[in-house]
JSON list of C-alpha atoms in Angstrom, two decimals:
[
{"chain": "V", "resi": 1, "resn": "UNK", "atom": "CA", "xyz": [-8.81, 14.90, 20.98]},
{"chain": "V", "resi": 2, "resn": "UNK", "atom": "CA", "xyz": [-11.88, 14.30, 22.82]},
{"chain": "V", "resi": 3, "resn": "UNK", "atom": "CA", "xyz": [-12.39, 18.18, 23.97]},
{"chain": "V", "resi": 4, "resn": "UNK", "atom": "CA", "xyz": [-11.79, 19.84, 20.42]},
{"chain": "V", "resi": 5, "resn": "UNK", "atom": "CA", "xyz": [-13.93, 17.17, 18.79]},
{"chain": "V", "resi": 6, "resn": "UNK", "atom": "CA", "xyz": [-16.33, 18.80, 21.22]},
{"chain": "V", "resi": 7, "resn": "UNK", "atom": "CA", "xyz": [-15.51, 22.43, 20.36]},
{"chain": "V", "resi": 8, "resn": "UNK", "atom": "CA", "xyz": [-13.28, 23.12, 17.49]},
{"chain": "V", "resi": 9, "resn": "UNK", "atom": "CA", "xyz": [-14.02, 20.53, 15.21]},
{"chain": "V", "resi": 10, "resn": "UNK", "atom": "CA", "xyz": [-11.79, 21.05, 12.43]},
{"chain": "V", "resi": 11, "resn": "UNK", "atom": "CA", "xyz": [-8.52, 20.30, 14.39]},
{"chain": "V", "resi": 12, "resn": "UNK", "atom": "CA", "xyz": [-9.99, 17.27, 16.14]},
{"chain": "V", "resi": 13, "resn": "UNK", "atom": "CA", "xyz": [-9.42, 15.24, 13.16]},
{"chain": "V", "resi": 14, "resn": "UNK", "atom": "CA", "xyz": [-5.21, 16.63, 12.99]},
{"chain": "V", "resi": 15, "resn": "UNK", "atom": "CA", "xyz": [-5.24, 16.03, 16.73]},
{"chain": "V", "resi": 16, "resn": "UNK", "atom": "CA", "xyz": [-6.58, 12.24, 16.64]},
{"chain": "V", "resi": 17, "resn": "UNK", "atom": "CA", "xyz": [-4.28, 11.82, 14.04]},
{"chain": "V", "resi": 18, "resn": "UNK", "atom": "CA", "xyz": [-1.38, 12.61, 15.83]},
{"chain": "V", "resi": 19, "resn": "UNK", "atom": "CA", "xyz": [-2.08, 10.51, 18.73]},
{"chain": "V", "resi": 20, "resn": "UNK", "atom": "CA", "xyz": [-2.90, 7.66, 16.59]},
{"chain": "V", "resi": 21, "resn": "UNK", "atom": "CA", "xyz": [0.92, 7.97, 15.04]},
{"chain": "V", "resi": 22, "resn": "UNK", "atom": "CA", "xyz": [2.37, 8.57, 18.09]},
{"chain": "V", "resi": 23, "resn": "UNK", "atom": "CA", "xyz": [0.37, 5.31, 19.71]},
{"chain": "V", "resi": 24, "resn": "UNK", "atom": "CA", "xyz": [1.63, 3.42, 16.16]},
{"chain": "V", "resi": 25, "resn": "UNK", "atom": "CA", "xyz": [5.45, 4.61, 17.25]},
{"chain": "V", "resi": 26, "resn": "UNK", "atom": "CA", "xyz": [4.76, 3.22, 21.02]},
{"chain": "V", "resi": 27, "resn": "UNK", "atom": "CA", "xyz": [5.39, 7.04, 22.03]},
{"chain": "V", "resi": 28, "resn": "UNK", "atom": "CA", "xyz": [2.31, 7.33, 23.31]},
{"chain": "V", "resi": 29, "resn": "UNK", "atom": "CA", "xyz": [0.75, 4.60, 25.44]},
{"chain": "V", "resi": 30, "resn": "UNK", "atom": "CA", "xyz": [-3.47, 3.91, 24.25]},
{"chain": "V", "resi": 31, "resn": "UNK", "atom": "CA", "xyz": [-5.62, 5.39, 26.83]},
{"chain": "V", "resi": 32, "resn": "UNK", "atom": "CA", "xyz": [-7.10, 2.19, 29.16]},
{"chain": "V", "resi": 33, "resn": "UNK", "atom": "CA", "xyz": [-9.81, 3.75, 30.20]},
{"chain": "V", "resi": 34, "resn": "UNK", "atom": "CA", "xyz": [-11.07, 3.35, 26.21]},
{"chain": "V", "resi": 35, "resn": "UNK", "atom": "CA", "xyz": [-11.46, -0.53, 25.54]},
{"chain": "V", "resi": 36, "resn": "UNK", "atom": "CA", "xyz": [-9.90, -0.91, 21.74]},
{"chain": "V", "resi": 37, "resn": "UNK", "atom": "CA", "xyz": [-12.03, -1.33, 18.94]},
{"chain": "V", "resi": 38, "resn": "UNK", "atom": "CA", "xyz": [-13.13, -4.47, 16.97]},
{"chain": "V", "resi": 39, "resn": "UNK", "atom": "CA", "xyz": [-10.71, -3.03, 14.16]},
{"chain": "V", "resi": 40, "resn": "UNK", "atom": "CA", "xyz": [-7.87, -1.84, 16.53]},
{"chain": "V", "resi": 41, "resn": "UNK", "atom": "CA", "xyz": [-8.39, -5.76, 17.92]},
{"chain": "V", "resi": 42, "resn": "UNK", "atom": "CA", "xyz": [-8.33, -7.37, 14.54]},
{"chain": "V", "resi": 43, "resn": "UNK", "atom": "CA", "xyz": [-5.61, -5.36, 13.23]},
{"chain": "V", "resi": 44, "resn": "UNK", "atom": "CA", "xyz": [-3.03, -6.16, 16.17]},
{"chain": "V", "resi": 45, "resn": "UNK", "atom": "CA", "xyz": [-3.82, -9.70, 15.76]},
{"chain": "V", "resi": 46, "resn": "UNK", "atom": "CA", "xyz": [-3.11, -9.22, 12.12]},
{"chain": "V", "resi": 47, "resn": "UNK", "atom": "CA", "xyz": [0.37, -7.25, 13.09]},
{"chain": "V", "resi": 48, "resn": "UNK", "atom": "CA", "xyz": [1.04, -9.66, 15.52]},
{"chain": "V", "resi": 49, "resn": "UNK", "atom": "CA", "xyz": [1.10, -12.46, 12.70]},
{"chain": "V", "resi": 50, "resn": "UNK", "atom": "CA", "xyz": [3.00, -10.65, 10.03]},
{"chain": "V", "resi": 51, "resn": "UNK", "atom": "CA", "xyz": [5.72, -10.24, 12.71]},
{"chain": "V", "resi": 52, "resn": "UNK", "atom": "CA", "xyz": [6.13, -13.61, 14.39]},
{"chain": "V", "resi": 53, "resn": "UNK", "atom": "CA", "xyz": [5.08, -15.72, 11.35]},
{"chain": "V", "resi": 54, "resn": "UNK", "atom": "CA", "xyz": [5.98, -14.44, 8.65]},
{"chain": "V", "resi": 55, "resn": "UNK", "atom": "CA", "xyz": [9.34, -12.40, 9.52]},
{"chain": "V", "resi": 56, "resn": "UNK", "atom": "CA", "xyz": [8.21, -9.07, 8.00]},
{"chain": "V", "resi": 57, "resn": "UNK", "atom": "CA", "xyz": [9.72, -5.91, 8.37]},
{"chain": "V", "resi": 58, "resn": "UNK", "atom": "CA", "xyz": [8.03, -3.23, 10.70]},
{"chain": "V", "resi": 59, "resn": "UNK", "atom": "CA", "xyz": [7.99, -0.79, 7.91]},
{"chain": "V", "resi": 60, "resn": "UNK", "atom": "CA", "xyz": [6.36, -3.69, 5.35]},
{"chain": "V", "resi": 61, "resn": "UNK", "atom": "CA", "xyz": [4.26, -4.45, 8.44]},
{"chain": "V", "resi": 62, "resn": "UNK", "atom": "CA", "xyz": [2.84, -1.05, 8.96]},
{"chain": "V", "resi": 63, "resn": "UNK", "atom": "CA", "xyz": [2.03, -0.64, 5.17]},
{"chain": "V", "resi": 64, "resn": "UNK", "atom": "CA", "xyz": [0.13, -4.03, 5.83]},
{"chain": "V", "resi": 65, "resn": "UNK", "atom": "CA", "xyz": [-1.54, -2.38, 8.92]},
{"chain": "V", "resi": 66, "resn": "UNK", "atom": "CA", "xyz": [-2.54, 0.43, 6.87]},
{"chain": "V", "resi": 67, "resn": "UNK", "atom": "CA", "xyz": [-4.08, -1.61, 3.99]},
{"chain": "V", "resi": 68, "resn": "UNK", "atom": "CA", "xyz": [-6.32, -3.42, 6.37]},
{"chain": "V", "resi": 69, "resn": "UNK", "atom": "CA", "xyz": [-7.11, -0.95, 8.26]},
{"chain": "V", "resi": 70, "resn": "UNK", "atom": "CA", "xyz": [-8.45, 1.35, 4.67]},
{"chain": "V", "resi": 71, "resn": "UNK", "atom": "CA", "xyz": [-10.04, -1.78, 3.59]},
{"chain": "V", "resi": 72, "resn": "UNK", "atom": "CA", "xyz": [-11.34, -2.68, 7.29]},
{"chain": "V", "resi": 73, "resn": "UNK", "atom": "CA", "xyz": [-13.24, 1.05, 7.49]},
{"chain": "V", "resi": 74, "resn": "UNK", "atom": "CA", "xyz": [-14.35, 0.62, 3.71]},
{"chain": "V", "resi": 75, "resn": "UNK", "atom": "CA", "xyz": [-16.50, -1.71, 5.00]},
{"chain": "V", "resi": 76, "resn": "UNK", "atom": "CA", "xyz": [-17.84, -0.29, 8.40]},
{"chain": "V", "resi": 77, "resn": "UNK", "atom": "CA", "xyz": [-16.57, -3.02, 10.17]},
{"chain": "V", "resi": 78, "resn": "UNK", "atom": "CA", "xyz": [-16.64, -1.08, 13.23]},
{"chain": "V", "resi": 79, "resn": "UNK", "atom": "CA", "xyz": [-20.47, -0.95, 12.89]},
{"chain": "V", "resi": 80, "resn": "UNK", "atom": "CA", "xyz": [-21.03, -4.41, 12.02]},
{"chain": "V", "resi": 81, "resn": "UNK", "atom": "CA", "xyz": [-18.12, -6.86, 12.52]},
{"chain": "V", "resi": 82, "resn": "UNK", "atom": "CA", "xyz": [-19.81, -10.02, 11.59]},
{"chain": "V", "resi": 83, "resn": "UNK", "atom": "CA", "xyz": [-20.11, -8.80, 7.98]},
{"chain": "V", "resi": 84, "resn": "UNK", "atom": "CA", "xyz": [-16.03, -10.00, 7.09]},
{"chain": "V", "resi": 85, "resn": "UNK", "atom": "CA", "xyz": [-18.36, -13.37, 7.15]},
{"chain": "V", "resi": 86, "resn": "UNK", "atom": "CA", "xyz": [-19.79, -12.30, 3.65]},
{"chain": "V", "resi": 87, "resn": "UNK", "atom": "CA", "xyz": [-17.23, -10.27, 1.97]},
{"chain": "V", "resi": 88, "resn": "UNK", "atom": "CA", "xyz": [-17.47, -10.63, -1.85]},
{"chain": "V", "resi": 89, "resn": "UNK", "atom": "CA", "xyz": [-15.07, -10.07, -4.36]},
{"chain": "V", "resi": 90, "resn": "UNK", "atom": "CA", "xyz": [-17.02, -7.18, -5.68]},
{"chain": "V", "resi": 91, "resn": "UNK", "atom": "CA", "xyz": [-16.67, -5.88, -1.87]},
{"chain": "V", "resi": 92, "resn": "UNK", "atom": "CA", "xyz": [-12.80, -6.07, -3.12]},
{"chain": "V", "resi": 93, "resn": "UNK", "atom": "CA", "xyz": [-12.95, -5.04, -6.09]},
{"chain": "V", "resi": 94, "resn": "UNK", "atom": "CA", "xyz": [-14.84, -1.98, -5.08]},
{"chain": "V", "resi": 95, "resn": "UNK", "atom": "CA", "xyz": [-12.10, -1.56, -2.69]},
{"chain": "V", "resi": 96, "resn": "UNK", "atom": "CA", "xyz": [-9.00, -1.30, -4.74]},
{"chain": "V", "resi": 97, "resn": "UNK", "atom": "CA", "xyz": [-11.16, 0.20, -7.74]},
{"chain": "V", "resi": 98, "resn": "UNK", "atom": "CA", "xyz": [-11.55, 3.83, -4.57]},
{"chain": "V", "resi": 99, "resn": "UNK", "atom": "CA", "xyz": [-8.02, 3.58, -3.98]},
{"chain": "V", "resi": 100, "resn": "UNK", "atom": "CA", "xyz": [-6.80, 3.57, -7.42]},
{"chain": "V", "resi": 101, "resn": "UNK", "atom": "CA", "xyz": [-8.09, 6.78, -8.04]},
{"chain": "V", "resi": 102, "resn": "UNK", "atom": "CA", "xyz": [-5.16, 8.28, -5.17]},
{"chain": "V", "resi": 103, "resn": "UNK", "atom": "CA", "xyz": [-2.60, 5.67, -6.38]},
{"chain": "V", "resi": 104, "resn": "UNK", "atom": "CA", "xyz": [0.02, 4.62, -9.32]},
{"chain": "V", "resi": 105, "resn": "UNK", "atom": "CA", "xyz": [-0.61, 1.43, -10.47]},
{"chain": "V", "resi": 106, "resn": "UNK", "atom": "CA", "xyz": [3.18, 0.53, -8.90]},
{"chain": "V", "resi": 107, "resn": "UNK", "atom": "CA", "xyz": [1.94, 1.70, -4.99]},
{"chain": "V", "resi": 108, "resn": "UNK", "atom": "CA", "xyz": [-1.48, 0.06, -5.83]},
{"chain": "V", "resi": 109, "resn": "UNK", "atom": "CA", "xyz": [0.00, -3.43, -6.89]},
{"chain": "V", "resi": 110, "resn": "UNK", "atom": "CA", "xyz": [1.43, -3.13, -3.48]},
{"chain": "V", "resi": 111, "resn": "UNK", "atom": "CA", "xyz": [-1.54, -2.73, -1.81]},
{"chain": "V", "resi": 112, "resn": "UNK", "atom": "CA", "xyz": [-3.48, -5.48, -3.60]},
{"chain": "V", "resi": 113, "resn": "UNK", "atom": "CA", "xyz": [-0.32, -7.97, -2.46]},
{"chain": "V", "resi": 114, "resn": "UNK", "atom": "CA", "xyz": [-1.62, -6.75, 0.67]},
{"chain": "V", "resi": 115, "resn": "UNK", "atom": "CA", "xyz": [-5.18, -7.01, 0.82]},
{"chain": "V", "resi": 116, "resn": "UNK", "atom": "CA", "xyz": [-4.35, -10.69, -0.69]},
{"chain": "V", "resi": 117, "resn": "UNK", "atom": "CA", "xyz": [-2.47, -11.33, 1.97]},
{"chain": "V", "resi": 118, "resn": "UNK", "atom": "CA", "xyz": [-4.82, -9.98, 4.99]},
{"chain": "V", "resi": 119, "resn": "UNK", "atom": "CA", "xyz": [-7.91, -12.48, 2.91]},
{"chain": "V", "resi": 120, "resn": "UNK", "atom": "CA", "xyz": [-5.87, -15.14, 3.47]},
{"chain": "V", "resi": 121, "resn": "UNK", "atom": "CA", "xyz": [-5.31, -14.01, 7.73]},
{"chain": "V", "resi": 122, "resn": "UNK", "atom": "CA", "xyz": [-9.26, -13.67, 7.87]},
{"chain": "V", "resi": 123, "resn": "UNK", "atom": "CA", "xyz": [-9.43, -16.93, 5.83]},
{"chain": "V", "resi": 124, "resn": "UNK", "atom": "CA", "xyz": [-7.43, -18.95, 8.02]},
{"chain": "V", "resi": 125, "resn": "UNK", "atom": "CA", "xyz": [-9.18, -17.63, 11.42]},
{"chain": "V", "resi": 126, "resn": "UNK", "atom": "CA", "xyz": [-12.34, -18.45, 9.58]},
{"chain": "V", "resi": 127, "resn": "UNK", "atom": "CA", "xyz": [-13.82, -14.84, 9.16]},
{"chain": "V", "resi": 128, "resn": "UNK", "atom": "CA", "xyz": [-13.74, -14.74, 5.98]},
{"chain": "V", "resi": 129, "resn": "UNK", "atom": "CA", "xyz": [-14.65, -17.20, 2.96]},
{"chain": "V", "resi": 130, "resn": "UNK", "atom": "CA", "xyz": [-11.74, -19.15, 1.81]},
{"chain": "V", "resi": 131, "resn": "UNK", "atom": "CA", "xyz": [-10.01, -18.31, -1.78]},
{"chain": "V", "resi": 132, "resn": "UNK", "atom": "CA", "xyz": [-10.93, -14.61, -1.54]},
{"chain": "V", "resi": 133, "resn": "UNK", "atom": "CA", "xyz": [-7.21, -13.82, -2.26]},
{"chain": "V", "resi": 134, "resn": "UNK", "atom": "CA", "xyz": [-7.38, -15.31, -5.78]},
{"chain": "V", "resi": 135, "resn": "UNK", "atom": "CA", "xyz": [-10.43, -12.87, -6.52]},
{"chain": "V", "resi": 136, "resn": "UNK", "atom": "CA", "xyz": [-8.34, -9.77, -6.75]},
{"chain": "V", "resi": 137, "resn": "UNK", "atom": "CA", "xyz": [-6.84, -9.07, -9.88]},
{"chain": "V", "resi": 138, "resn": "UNK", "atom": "CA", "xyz": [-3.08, -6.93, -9.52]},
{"chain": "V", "resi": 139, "resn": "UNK", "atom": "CA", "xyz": [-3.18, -3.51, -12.00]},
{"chain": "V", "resi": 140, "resn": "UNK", "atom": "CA", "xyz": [-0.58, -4.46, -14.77]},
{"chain": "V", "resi": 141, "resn": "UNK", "atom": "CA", "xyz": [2.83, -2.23, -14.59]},
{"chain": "V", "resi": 142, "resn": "UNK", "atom": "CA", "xyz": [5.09, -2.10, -17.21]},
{"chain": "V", "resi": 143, "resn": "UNK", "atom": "CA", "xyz": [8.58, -2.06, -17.79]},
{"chain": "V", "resi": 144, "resn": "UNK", "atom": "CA", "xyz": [10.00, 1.29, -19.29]},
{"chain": "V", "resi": 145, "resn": "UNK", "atom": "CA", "xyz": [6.95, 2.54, -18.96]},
{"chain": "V", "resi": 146, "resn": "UNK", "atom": "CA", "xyz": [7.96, 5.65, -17.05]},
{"chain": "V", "resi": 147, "resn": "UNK", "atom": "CA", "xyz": [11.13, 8.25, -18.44]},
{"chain": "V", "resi": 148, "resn": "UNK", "atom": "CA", "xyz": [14.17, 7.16, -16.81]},
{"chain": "V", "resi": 149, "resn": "UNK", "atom": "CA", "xyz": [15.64, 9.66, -14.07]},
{"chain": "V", "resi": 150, "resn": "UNK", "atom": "CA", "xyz": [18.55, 9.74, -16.11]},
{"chain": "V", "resi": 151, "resn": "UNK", "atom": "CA", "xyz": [20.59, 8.75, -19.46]},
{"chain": "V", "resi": 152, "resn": "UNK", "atom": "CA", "xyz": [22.84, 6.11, -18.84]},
{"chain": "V", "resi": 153, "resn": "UNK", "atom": "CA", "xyz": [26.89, 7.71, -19.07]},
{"chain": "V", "resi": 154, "resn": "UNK", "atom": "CA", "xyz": [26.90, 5.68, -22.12]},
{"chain": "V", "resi": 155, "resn": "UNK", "atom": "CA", "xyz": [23.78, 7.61, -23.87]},
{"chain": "V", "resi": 156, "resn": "UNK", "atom": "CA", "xyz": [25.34, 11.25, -22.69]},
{"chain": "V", "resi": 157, "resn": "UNK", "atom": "CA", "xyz": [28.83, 10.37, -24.15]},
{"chain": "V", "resi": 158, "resn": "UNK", "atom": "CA", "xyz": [26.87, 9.43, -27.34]},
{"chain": "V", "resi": 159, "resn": "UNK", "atom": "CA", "xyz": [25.37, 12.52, -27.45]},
{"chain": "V", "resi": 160, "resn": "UNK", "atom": "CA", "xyz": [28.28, 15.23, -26.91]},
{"chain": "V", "resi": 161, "resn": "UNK", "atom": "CA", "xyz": [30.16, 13.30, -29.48]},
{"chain": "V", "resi": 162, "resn": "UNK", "atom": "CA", "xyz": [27.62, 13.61, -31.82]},
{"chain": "V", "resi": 163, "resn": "UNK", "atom": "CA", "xyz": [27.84, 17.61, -31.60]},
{"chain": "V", "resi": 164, "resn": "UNK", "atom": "CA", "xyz": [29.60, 19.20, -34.71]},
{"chain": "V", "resi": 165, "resn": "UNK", "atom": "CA", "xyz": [32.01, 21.52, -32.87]},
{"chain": "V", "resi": 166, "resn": "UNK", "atom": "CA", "xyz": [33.26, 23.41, -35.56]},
{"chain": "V", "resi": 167, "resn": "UNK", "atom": "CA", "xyz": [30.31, 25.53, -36.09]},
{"chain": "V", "resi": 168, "resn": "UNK", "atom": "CA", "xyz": [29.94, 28.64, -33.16]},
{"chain": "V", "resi": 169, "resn": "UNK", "atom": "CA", "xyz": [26.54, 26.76, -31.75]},
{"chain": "V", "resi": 170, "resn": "UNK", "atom": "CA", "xyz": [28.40, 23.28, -31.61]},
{"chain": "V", "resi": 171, "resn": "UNK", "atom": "CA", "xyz": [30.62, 24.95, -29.57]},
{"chain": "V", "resi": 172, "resn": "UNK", "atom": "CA", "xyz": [28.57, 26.23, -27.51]}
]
């Protein structure tokens, strides 16, 4: 990763990429010559609790991972860590307002349960202000508001029965 960023630029981002999955997967061990970041540090911790404490899933944990880590580089964190100290809710709000631009409002109410939930980690370790996690508000979805994927059996008997089959089209 290091020698394309160097040279071919384009595929150093596809190449870092892949070694950060494969380093997610525990395929590939992190180098140890390269100490981890303040994010990388803050995010295990985070993992770390979300597996022992609160029972989650590793696939609910990684979307968790993910979340903080978005919200973690929205805020430069690895240029100044000490600013989680005086994260605002429009900080948040300006957070979830970016990703909602990529996301349905169902994948995005996921990702605010999130962010709620990783305020509340920097809350209780005391690097972040308390109540935080009540700031964000959760995008409203609503029931039937999509097409179904299909008609219920029910519907589709409806429906051929209501075909005159006497004429040539009803046949059809």
């Amino acid at each position: 990763w290091k020698a394309l960023a160097r040279h071919i630029r384009n595929q150093a981002g596809s190449a870092n990429t892949l070694k950060l999955f494969l380093e997610s997967r525990r395929i590939l061990k992190p180098d140890p010559t390269v100490p981890p970041s303040h994010t990388e540090l803050l995010v295990d911790a985070y993992s770390s609790f979300l597996q022992k404490v609160r029972g989650l899933d590793p696939l609910t944990i990684r979307q968790h991972v993910r979340t903080s880590t978005d919200f973690l580089h929205f805020l430069g964190f690895e240029t100044a860590p000490g600013q989680l100290a005086t994260i605002t809710s429009s900080d948040l709000e300006r957070f979830v307002v970016r990703a909602g631009r990529r996301l349905q409002r169902g994948t995005l109410q996921h990702r605010v349960a999130a962010l709620r939930s990783f305020m509340r980690f920097l809350a209780t370790r005391g690097e972040a202000p308390p109540g935080l996690d009540h700031q964000i508000d959760s995008p409203r979805v609503y029931r039937f508001e999509k097409l179904p994927r299909t008609l219920p059996w029910e519907t589709v008997q409806l429906f051929l029965k209501s075909i005159d089959q006497t004429t040539p089209s009803g046949l059809r």
